[in-house]
Amino acid sequence: MTQNLSTAEQALRDAAREYHRSPNKGKISVTPTKPLSNQRDLSLAYSPGVAYPCLDIEADPAQAAEFTARGNLVGVITNGTAVLGLGDIGPLAAKPVMEGKGCLFKKFAGVDVFDIELAERDPDKLIDIIASMEPTLGGINLEDIKAPECFYIEQELSKRMNIPVFHDDQHGTAIISSAALLNGLELVGKEIGKVKVAVSGAGAAAIACVNVMVGLGVKRENVFMVDSKGVIYEGRPGGLDASKAQYAQKTEARTLADVVNGADVFLGCSAPGVLTADMVKTMADKPIILALANPEPEIRPELAKAVRPDCIMATGRSDYPNQVNNVLCFPYIFRGALDCGATKITEAMKLACVREIAALAKQDVSDEVAAAYQGKELKFGPDYLIPTPFDVRLILRIAPAVAQAAAESGVATRPIEDIEAYRESLTRFVYQTSMFMRPVFAAAKSKVQRVAYAEGEDERVLRAVQVAVDDNLAKPILIGRPAVIEARIAKAGLRIQPGVDVEICDPEDDPRFRQYWEAYHQLMGRDGITLEGAKSTVRRSNTVIAALMVHLGDADAMLCGLVGKFDKHLAHIEEVLGHQAGADRMATVNALMLDNRTLFIADTYINEDPTAEELAQIAKMAADEVARFGLPPKVAFLSHSNYGSSTRKSALKMRAARNLFAAANPGIECDGEMHGDSALDPVVRSRTVQDATLSGEANVLICPNLDAANILFNVLKTTAAHGTTIGPMLLGGAAAAHVLTPSSTVRRVVNMTALAAAQAQTRKA
């Protein structure tokens, strides 16, 4: 077992290093937002044109938010003295973490980041350096700076700077855990002003958590804090720094066990395993346990619940309910603060964030969110105190609340007058994210399905299956020769074990062979397939075997197509699995994860020149698939014609397809026939037609024929999507089955594994 863990750790290290190294070094880059394609562009971007906004800013510094990126730019700053679980590794070694934080800001809330690693340990010098960067940045996110210096640094910077300063290690954890506390207390029926709180840890996170909880109503005299030297009490030898002294109590308690006895709440920001099952037994009725040490909490939920089934738990881990994850708040706090020009992050802004997170957990989910997290019950209760970190509604709740609280606190230099209009504008971040696979992965993990891989000997499949096993996405079934599979697993240095982690179906020697060819003959006997022909087809076609496995219930979903022609694989799936009820054809849709949006393009592989009626049906199937990702579909019927500018046959077809679709699906936004730029840019669209039936950007693009769709997809895949795609997703099939392409990468196979598994759950429901 130890050897397996060691091998797993080595595999993770190798994968992480390769991820950071290739295809480009690091995780972030700076990309111009304006064209620089001719002499005029150059004269506007630089001399002489640049002088005019410079002079405007000199006359009115507030214009910097109008003419530069400063109003959307946060500095993620560290000196590397307290990095993750790595400790004092220094600023240079901390850079990958800061780049990663920048990615989260950008992906979740559209906030740009400069990561800044400073080789300075003196707090006062560090303050001077950071304060001097105010003209560059719209906000400061302090990260991984050790306590107690981090308190002093944040306080002094907040005094000196007129931009928001936020120490995420303190306040992020504090906000999320406080939201969990509010909802936990509501569930157990206890008043916040009467509960006793036992705290393990007295660093930045623990003290910040308690500060926010006190702001919400916890009584300071009811908080008992323990650090590495024991209980923090008045008169403790050696003295206490100011941050700890505020929670020193007059008490005879000296150990964590002493203060946990009778406590209603345990808050842990300390070390693994410090809270024992025996201690949990002594807590008050219906205790709330916030065990936030990461990756290993102060106590595992199963240990706590074994002795106290009435307890409610939250941890920092993603594999347990109620994950306290800072990504629930920090991107959205900065989004709201930047958009209203806040000069600081006030306590009122933090408390507004706490209350919105707590309230969101009690809201009914939309149809899109429910579909996205299919298989996961998003219902307020002991296992759903706080929203999942990937709840797309977080930005819509938190950013407006923070902006409004900033205005009420008097720190908003650009107060947002119409909060509802602002909330609507934030939907661009919800529906244009390249992280849209997250709900599909969550659904796949909720109830693991059996996925059959027709090309089980392919190294890409084997590497993807390793990920699927590690992440509990599926129970893989590899169709292929066992000796070849085992040799390639060994050559690739993978850890999956045939017969343990994966099932192998040997097409040359499987005891189910007779059952399979008989089933195939029963399906195809009236289409000219003889008994010998059925035997031959099943023996030579792994795709037929995979489809029969799904048909006969030996697998829940299947993937094929990494070798051979798409049409041949598709024909086998159609003849064995057939069409979904109500669908008289199959189609495909491909998703492209672009930097600022996700697009779905149909039909990229099957229907050569569909009629208007067929296009309307394809559009409906594509829209249904988009909803699986938690996105409301917005369909554009593309053409060379823009709202009647042409009367050619193809233009009339697209216009008719749009009208048929709109009549049959009044609840789905759509428009057409239209140019591609009209579909994606509402400003361009408004110049052509005033009564558009599509708001914002389209995310489902329906092309006139297969050539147009396939060409559009492949051009965008190469030029804009960095090769990051999902699909082809097969639409209209009676089971969860997909035909990939020979160009598929390991990442695409992993994504399609999750998608197939999630679809299989839906088909069973």
XYZ file of C-alpha atoms in Angstrom, residues 222-680:
459
model
C -17.580 32.611 24.629
C -14.529 32.056 22.395
C -11.732 29.825 23.713
C -8.647 29.700 21.539
C -5.769 27.215 21.649
C -2.385 27.602 19.972
C 0.679 25.339 19.966
C 1.374 26.287 23.609
C -2.135 25.582 24.855
C -5.116 27.705 25.775
C -4.739 31.452 25.337
C -5.579 32.803 28.775
C -4.969 36.012 30.665
C -1.544 36.090 32.270
C -0.090 33.266 30.234
C 3.701 33.239 30.640
C 5.689 34.559 27.688
C 3.149 37.194 26.717
C 0.779 37.354 23.758
C 0.821 39.444 20.597
C -2.105 41.805 20.136
C -3.966 39.564 17.714
C -4.090 36.729 20.265
C -4.452 38.869 23.383
C -7.914 40.053 22.321
C -9.147 36.483 22.867
C -7.356 35.733 26.128
C -9.869 34.457 28.682
C -10.018 34.131 32.426
C -10.187 30.352 32.548
C -8.684 27.320 34.226
C -8.762 25.406 30.931
C -5.293 24.627 29.584
C -5.742 22.104 26.757
C -7.840 21.711 23.648
C -9.736 18.879 25.334
C -10.635 21.249 28.166
C -12.174 23.910 25.911
C -13.885 21.456 23.554
C -15.808 20.012 26.502
C -19.318 21.461 26.255
C -18.534 23.521 23.154
C -21.286 24.081 20.592
C -18.822 24.890 17.819
C -15.324 23.688 17.000
C -13.266 25.794 14.611
C -10.015 24.257 13.425
C -7.350 26.155 11.482
C -4.415 24.199 12.815
C -3.090 20.688 12.213
C -4.293 17.219 11.168
C -5.856 14.961 13.768
C -5.709 17.300 16.765
C -9.422 16.830 17.496
C -9.991 13.294 18.719
C -13.175 11.263 18.747
C -13.095 11.299 22.545
C -13.062 15.097 22.506
C -16.011 15.190 20.105
C -17.998 13.005 22.527
C -17.770 15.773 25.134
C -19.215 18.521 22.923
C -22.709 19.948 23.411
C -25.758 18.544 21.646
C -25.778 18.900 17.867
C -22.249 20.265 17.638
C -20.951 22.112 14.591
C -17.414 21.081 13.613
C -15.483 23.248 11.164
C -12.284 21.228 10.662
C -10.445 23.334 8.099
C -6.842 22.100 8.184
C -5.962 21.092 4.617
C -5.422 18.632 3.085
C -5.955 16.614 6.275
C -8.548 18.070 8.685
C -8.386 18.148 12.456
C -10.750 15.179 12.387
C -12.255 13.220 9.498
C -16.040 13.489 9.181
C -16.538 9.734 9.395
C -14.680 9.609 12.726
C -16.664 12.490 14.175
C -20.011 11.115 12.999
C -19.204 7.672 14.357
C -19.250 9.044 17.921
C -21.626 11.961 17.363
C -24.136 11.230 14.597
C -25.843 14.509 15.461
C -22.837 16.649 14.468
C -22.702 18.891 11.399
C -19.324 19.099 9.670
C -17.425 21.204 7.191
C -13.856 20.697 6.002
C -11.497 22.153 3.431
C -11.626 18.981 1.325
C -13.523 18.594 -1.937
C -14.341 14.918 -1.303
C -16.626 15.694 1.646
C -19.788 17.799 1.823
C -19.542 21.445 2.889
C -16.141 22.309 1.449
C -14.846 25.602 2.857
C -13.014 26.837 -0.217
C -11.844 30.423 -0.563
C -12.747 30.437 -4.248
C -16.345 30.779 -3.042
C -15.683 34.421 -2.302
C -12.404 36.126 -3.222
C -12.979 36.486 -7.008
C -16.429 37.919 -6.448
C -15.481 40.276 -3.625
C -12.871 41.831 -5.892
C -15.291 41.868 -8.826
C -17.768 43.952 -6.836
C -15.081 46.111 -5.211
C -13.364 46.928 -8.517
C -16.596 47.661 -10.351
C -17.702 50.269 -7.821
C -14.217 51.734 -7.374
C -14.001 50.771 -3.696
C -11.102 52.266 -1.787
C -11.016 49.431 0.761
C -12.670 46.196 1.842
C -14.830 47.057 4.836
C -16.291 44.783 7.485
C -19.713 45.530 6.020
C -18.565 44.225 2.624
C -17.256 41.018 4.211
C -20.451 40.476 6.186
C -22.521 41.088 3.057
C -20.528 38.327 1.389
C -21.106 35.980 4.340
C -24.843 36.527 4.253
C -25.114 36.064 0.488
C -23.227 32.771 0.593
C -25.395 31.562 3.460
C -28.570 32.645 1.680
C -27.584 31.048 -1.619
C -27.394 27.605 -0.007
C -31.076 27.949 0.874
C -32.242 28.972 -2.592
C -33.946 26.654 -5.050
C -31.617 25.936 -7.916
C -32.383 26.811 -11.511
C -33.115 24.109 -14.068
C -29.690 24.660 -15.619
C -27.866 24.276 -12.299
C -29.907 21.205 -11.368
C -29.122 19.629 -14.747
C -25.451 20.522 -14.405
C -25.156 18.868 -11.006
C -27.399 15.938 -11.875
C -27.026 13.269 -9.215
C -26.000 15.738 -6.503
C -28.707 16.991 -4.155
C -28.310 20.763 -3.858
C -30.765 21.172 -1.008
C -30.174 23.071 2.208
C -29.363 20.710 5.037
C -26.537 19.226 7.129
C -24.642 18.147 4.003
C -25.305 21.376 2.104
C -24.566 24.272 4.452
C -22.763 26.320 1.809
C -22.903 26.296 -1.979
C -20.507 24.201 -4.001
C -17.396 26.194 -5.011
C -18.529 25.918 -8.639
C -22.046 27.273 -8.213
C -22.433 29.642 -11.155
C -24.774 31.888 -9.160
C -22.108 33.031 -6.694
C -20.911 35.984 -8.757
C -24.494 37.135 -9.340
C -25.142 37.250 -5.589
C -21.836 38.319 -4.057
C -20.492 40.998 -6.401
C -23.671 43.165 -6.304
C -23.965 42.767 -2.513
C -20.334 43.785 -2.038
C -20.713 46.782 -4.369
C -23.859 47.879 -2.542
C -22.208 47.486 0.864
C -19.235 49.525 -0.382
C -21.566 52.335 -1.400
C -23.382 52.221 1.951
C -20.008 52.256 3.736
C -18.979 55.361 1.806
C -15.950 53.739 0.135
C -17.314 53.420 -3.434
C -15.865 56.078 -5.735
C -18.080 54.897 -8.622
C -21.295 53.758 -6.880
C -23.458 51.449 -8.952
C -26.832 53.096 -9.317
C -28.774 50.257 -10.922
C -27.851 47.095 -9.018
C -30.243 44.914 -11.017
C -28.737 46.055 -14.311
C -25.285 45.412 -12.853
C -26.324 41.914 -11.771
C -27.582 41.222 -15.287
C -24.261 42.391 -16.744
C -22.423 39.841 -14.595
C -24.048 36.976 -16.465
C -21.275 37.403 -19.042
C -18.915 35.772 -16.547
C -21.339 32.967 -15.756
C -21.915 31.928 -19.340
C -18.520 32.639 -20.890
C -16.250 30.487 -18.771
C -13.825 27.876 -20.025
C -14.343 25.992 -16.748
C -17.734 24.780 -17.886
C -16.862 21.077 -17.532
C -16.933 21.369 -13.739
C -20.634 20.397 -13.267
C -20.235 17.454 -15.626
C -17.345 16.119 -13.541
C -19.387 16.635 -10.369
C -22.281 14.677 -11.864
C -19.991 11.868 -13.042
C -18.509 11.476 -9.563
C -21.881 11.458 -7.814
C -22.817 7.992 -9.079
C -19.977 6.256 -10.865
C -20.898 4.529 -14.143
C -19.269 1.760 -16.208
C -17.692 3.192 -19.356
C -16.494 0.865 -22.149
C -13.575 2.009 -24.332
C -13.494 0.360 -27.765
C -9.817 1.289 -28.279
C -8.692 -0.117 -24.950
C -5.130 -0.671 -26.140
C -4.578 2.976 -27.174
C -2.135 4.799 -24.890
C -4.364 7.890 -24.858
C -7.203 5.781 -23.508
C -4.960 4.190 -20.890
C -3.722 7.559 -19.669
C -7.266 8.923 -19.595
C -8.447 5.846 -17.709
C -5.738 6.450 -15.096
C -7.226 9.894 -14.522
C -10.757 8.472 -14.470
C -9.749 5.956 -11.803
C -7.819 8.491 -9.726
C -10.683 11.001 -9.827
C -13.452 8.396 -9.486
C -15.093 9.502 -12.738
C -15.969 6.043 -14.031
C -15.479 2.309 -13.771
C -13.494 1.678 -16.964
C -13.916 -1.358 -19.224
C -11.043 -1.725 -21.698
C -11.749 -3.698 -24.862
C -8.481 -5.126 -26.096
C -5.904 -7.882 -25.756
C -4.879 -8.237 -22.088
C -1.172 -8.804 -22.809
C -0.994 -5.706 -25.016
C -2.886 -3.583 -22.484
C -0.651 -4.693 -19.613
C 2.515 -4.068 -21.631
C 1.396 -0.563 -22.573
C 0.363 0.233 -19.009
C 3.860 -0.748 -17.886
C 5.552 1.184 -20.694
C 3.572 4.344 -19.854
C 4.374 3.981 -16.146
C 0.705 3.915 -15.158
C -0.670 2.482 -11.915
C -4.000 1.032 -13.059
C -4.264 -2.674 -12.400
C -6.346 -4.895 -14.715
C -8.888 -6.840 -12.719
C -8.656 -4.358 -9.849
C -9.069 -0.834 -11.217
C -10.290 -1.754 -14.695
C -12.155 -4.593 -16.366
C -10.762 -6.038 -19.600
C -12.884 -7.509 -22.356
C -10.683 -9.595 -24.654
C -12.258 -9.582 -28.148
C -10.352 -12.771 -28.973
C -11.371 -14.731 -25.880
C -14.327 -13.459 -23.871
C -16.873 -15.873 -22.349
C -19.682 -13.554 -23.460
C -18.786 -13.872 -27.153
C -21.696 -16.191 -27.979
C -24.162 -13.966 -26.126
C -22.863 -10.949 -28.019
C -22.969 -12.352 -31.546
C -26.406 -13.835 -30.939
C -27.660 -10.451 -29.765
C -26.095 -8.773 -32.790
C -27.684 -11.307 -35.145
C -31.051 -10.754 -33.511
C -30.697 -7.024 -34.182
C -29.321 -7.308 -37.709
C -30.627 -10.633 -39.043
C -33.297 -8.969 -41.188
C -30.682 -6.572 -42.630
C -28.736 -9.286 -44.377
C -26.410 -10.311 -41.528
C -26.054 -14.093 -41.303
C -24.993 -16.025 -38.224
C -21.440 -16.295 -39.533
C -21.513 -12.642 -40.482
C -22.604 -11.704 -36.956
C -19.791 -13.765 -35.460
C -17.262 -12.163 -37.791
C -18.454 -8.601 -37.151
C -18.421 -8.983 -33.382
C -14.981 -10.580 -33.424
C -13.368 -7.880 -35.571
C -15.151 -4.733 -34.357
C -14.459 -3.467 -30.858
C -17.022 -0.729 -31.426
C -19.734 -3.335 -31.955
C -18.613 -5.087 -28.760
C -18.775 -1.816 -26.806
C -22.230 -1.033 -28.182
C -23.451 -4.536 -27.346
C -22.095 -4.174 -23.810
C -24.250 -1.076 -23.378
C -27.229 -2.714 -25.132
C -27.069 -5.798 -22.881
C -26.402 -3.874 -19.649
C -22.754 -4.893 -19.205
C -21.732 -1.220 -19.499
C -23.532 2.079 -18.977
C -21.755 4.154 -21.627
C -19.164 3.804 -24.380
C -16.475 5.728 -26.257
C -14.936 4.825 -29.608
C -13.461 6.436 -32.705
C -9.794 6.996 -31.851
C -8.886 4.690 -34.732
C -10.698 4.428 -38.068
C -13.425 6.377 -39.835
C -16.114 8.281 -37.957
C -18.937 7.113 -40.223
C -18.122 3.448 -39.712
C -18.167 3.750 -35.922
C -21.398 5.755 -36.114
C -23.076 3.101 -38.263
C -22.335 0.415 -35.672
C -23.755 2.557 -32.848
C -26.911 3.308 -34.822
C -27.535 -0.343 -35.721
C -26.983 -1.646 -32.153
C -28.243 1.165 -29.914
C -30.622 3.038 -32.199
C -32.148 6.464 -31.761
C -33.491 8.226 -28.716
C -37.291 8.326 -28.470
C -38.566 11.195 -30.587
C -35.364 11.553 -32.613
C -35.334 10.323 -36.206
C -31.679 11.146 -36.741
C -28.370 11.583 -35.003
C -26.159 14.651 -35.044
C -23.078 15.977 -33.299
C -22.141 19.088 -31.420
C -18.637 20.184 -30.477
C -17.797 22.567 -27.663
C -14.905 25.006 -27.928
C -13.519 26.426 -24.688
C -12.273 29.854 -25.732
C -10.605 32.440 -23.511
C -13.751 34.475 -22.928
C -16.625 32.241 -23.988
C -17.715 28.692 -24.688
C -19.276 27.925 -28.068
C -21.185 24.851 -29.188
C -21.142 24.179 -32.952
C -23.559 21.760 -34.665
C -23.647 19.615 -36.761
C -19.942 19.001 -37.313
C -19.848 15.362 -38.501
C -23.049 13.669 -39.657
C -25.726 15.498 -41.672
C -24.284 16.727 -44.958
C -26.954 19.163 -46.088
C -29.882 19.087 -43.646
C -33.264 20.584 -44.442
C -34.791 23.404 -42.404
C -36.869 20.858 -40.473
C -33.795 18.760 -39.776
C -31.794 21.799 -38.647
C -34.546 22.750 -36.201
C -34.411 19.250 -34.722
C -30.601 19.299 -34.531
C -30.751 22.682 -32.805
C -33.159 21.326 -30.190
C -30.911 18.337 -29.458
C -27.878 20.631 -29.189
C -29.727 23.025 -26.875
C -30.709 20.144 -24.597
C -27.066 19.063 -24.414
C -25.905 22.596 -23.557
C -28.291 22.676 -20.601
C -26.361 19.720 -19.136
C -23.462 22.087 -18.572
C -25.521 24.501 -16.505
C -25.781 27.017 -19.363
C -29.045 28.408 -20.727
C -28.814 27.724 -24.470
C -28.928 30.684 -26.854
C -29.211 29.481 -30.437
C -28.064 31.319 -33.570
C -28.872 30.048 -37.063
C -25.856 31.203 -39.083
C -25.840 32.219 -42.709
C -24.090 34.376 -45.294
C -27.325 36.371 -45.070
C -28.077 38.753 -42.212
C -31.797 39.169 -41.510
C -33.052 38.972 -45.082
C -30.053 40.485 -46.865
C -30.079 37.533 -49.294
C -32.760 35.403 -50.908
C -30.463 32.553 -51.890
C -31.659 29.034 -51.114
C -29.364 28.493 -48.106
C -30.402 31.797 -46.529
C -34.086 30.952 -46.856
C -33.384 27.534 -45.344
C -31.751 29.040 -42.263
C -34.579 31.554 -41.858
C -37.140 28.754 -42.048
C -35.125 26.634 -39.568
C -35.115 29.487 -37.068
C -38.866 30.003 -37.419
C -39.595 26.300 -36.966
C -37.337 26.105 -33.912
C -38.813 29.249 -32.340
C -42.362 27.998 -32.807
C -41.583 24.599 -31.274
C -39.375 25.880 -28.445
C -40.668 29.256 -27.220
C -38.702 28.961 -23.984
C -35.294 28.882 -25.710
C -33.772 32.100 -27.022
C -32.885 31.965 -30.714
C -32.456 34.152 -33.767
C -31.444 34.077 -37.402
C -30.698 33.915 -40.212
C -27.658 35.917 -39.178
C -23.977 36.600 -39.625
C -21.502 35.148 -37.151
C -20.604 38.571 -35.750
C -24.273 39.382 -35.201
C -24.649 36.148 -33.275
C -21.792 36.944 -30.893
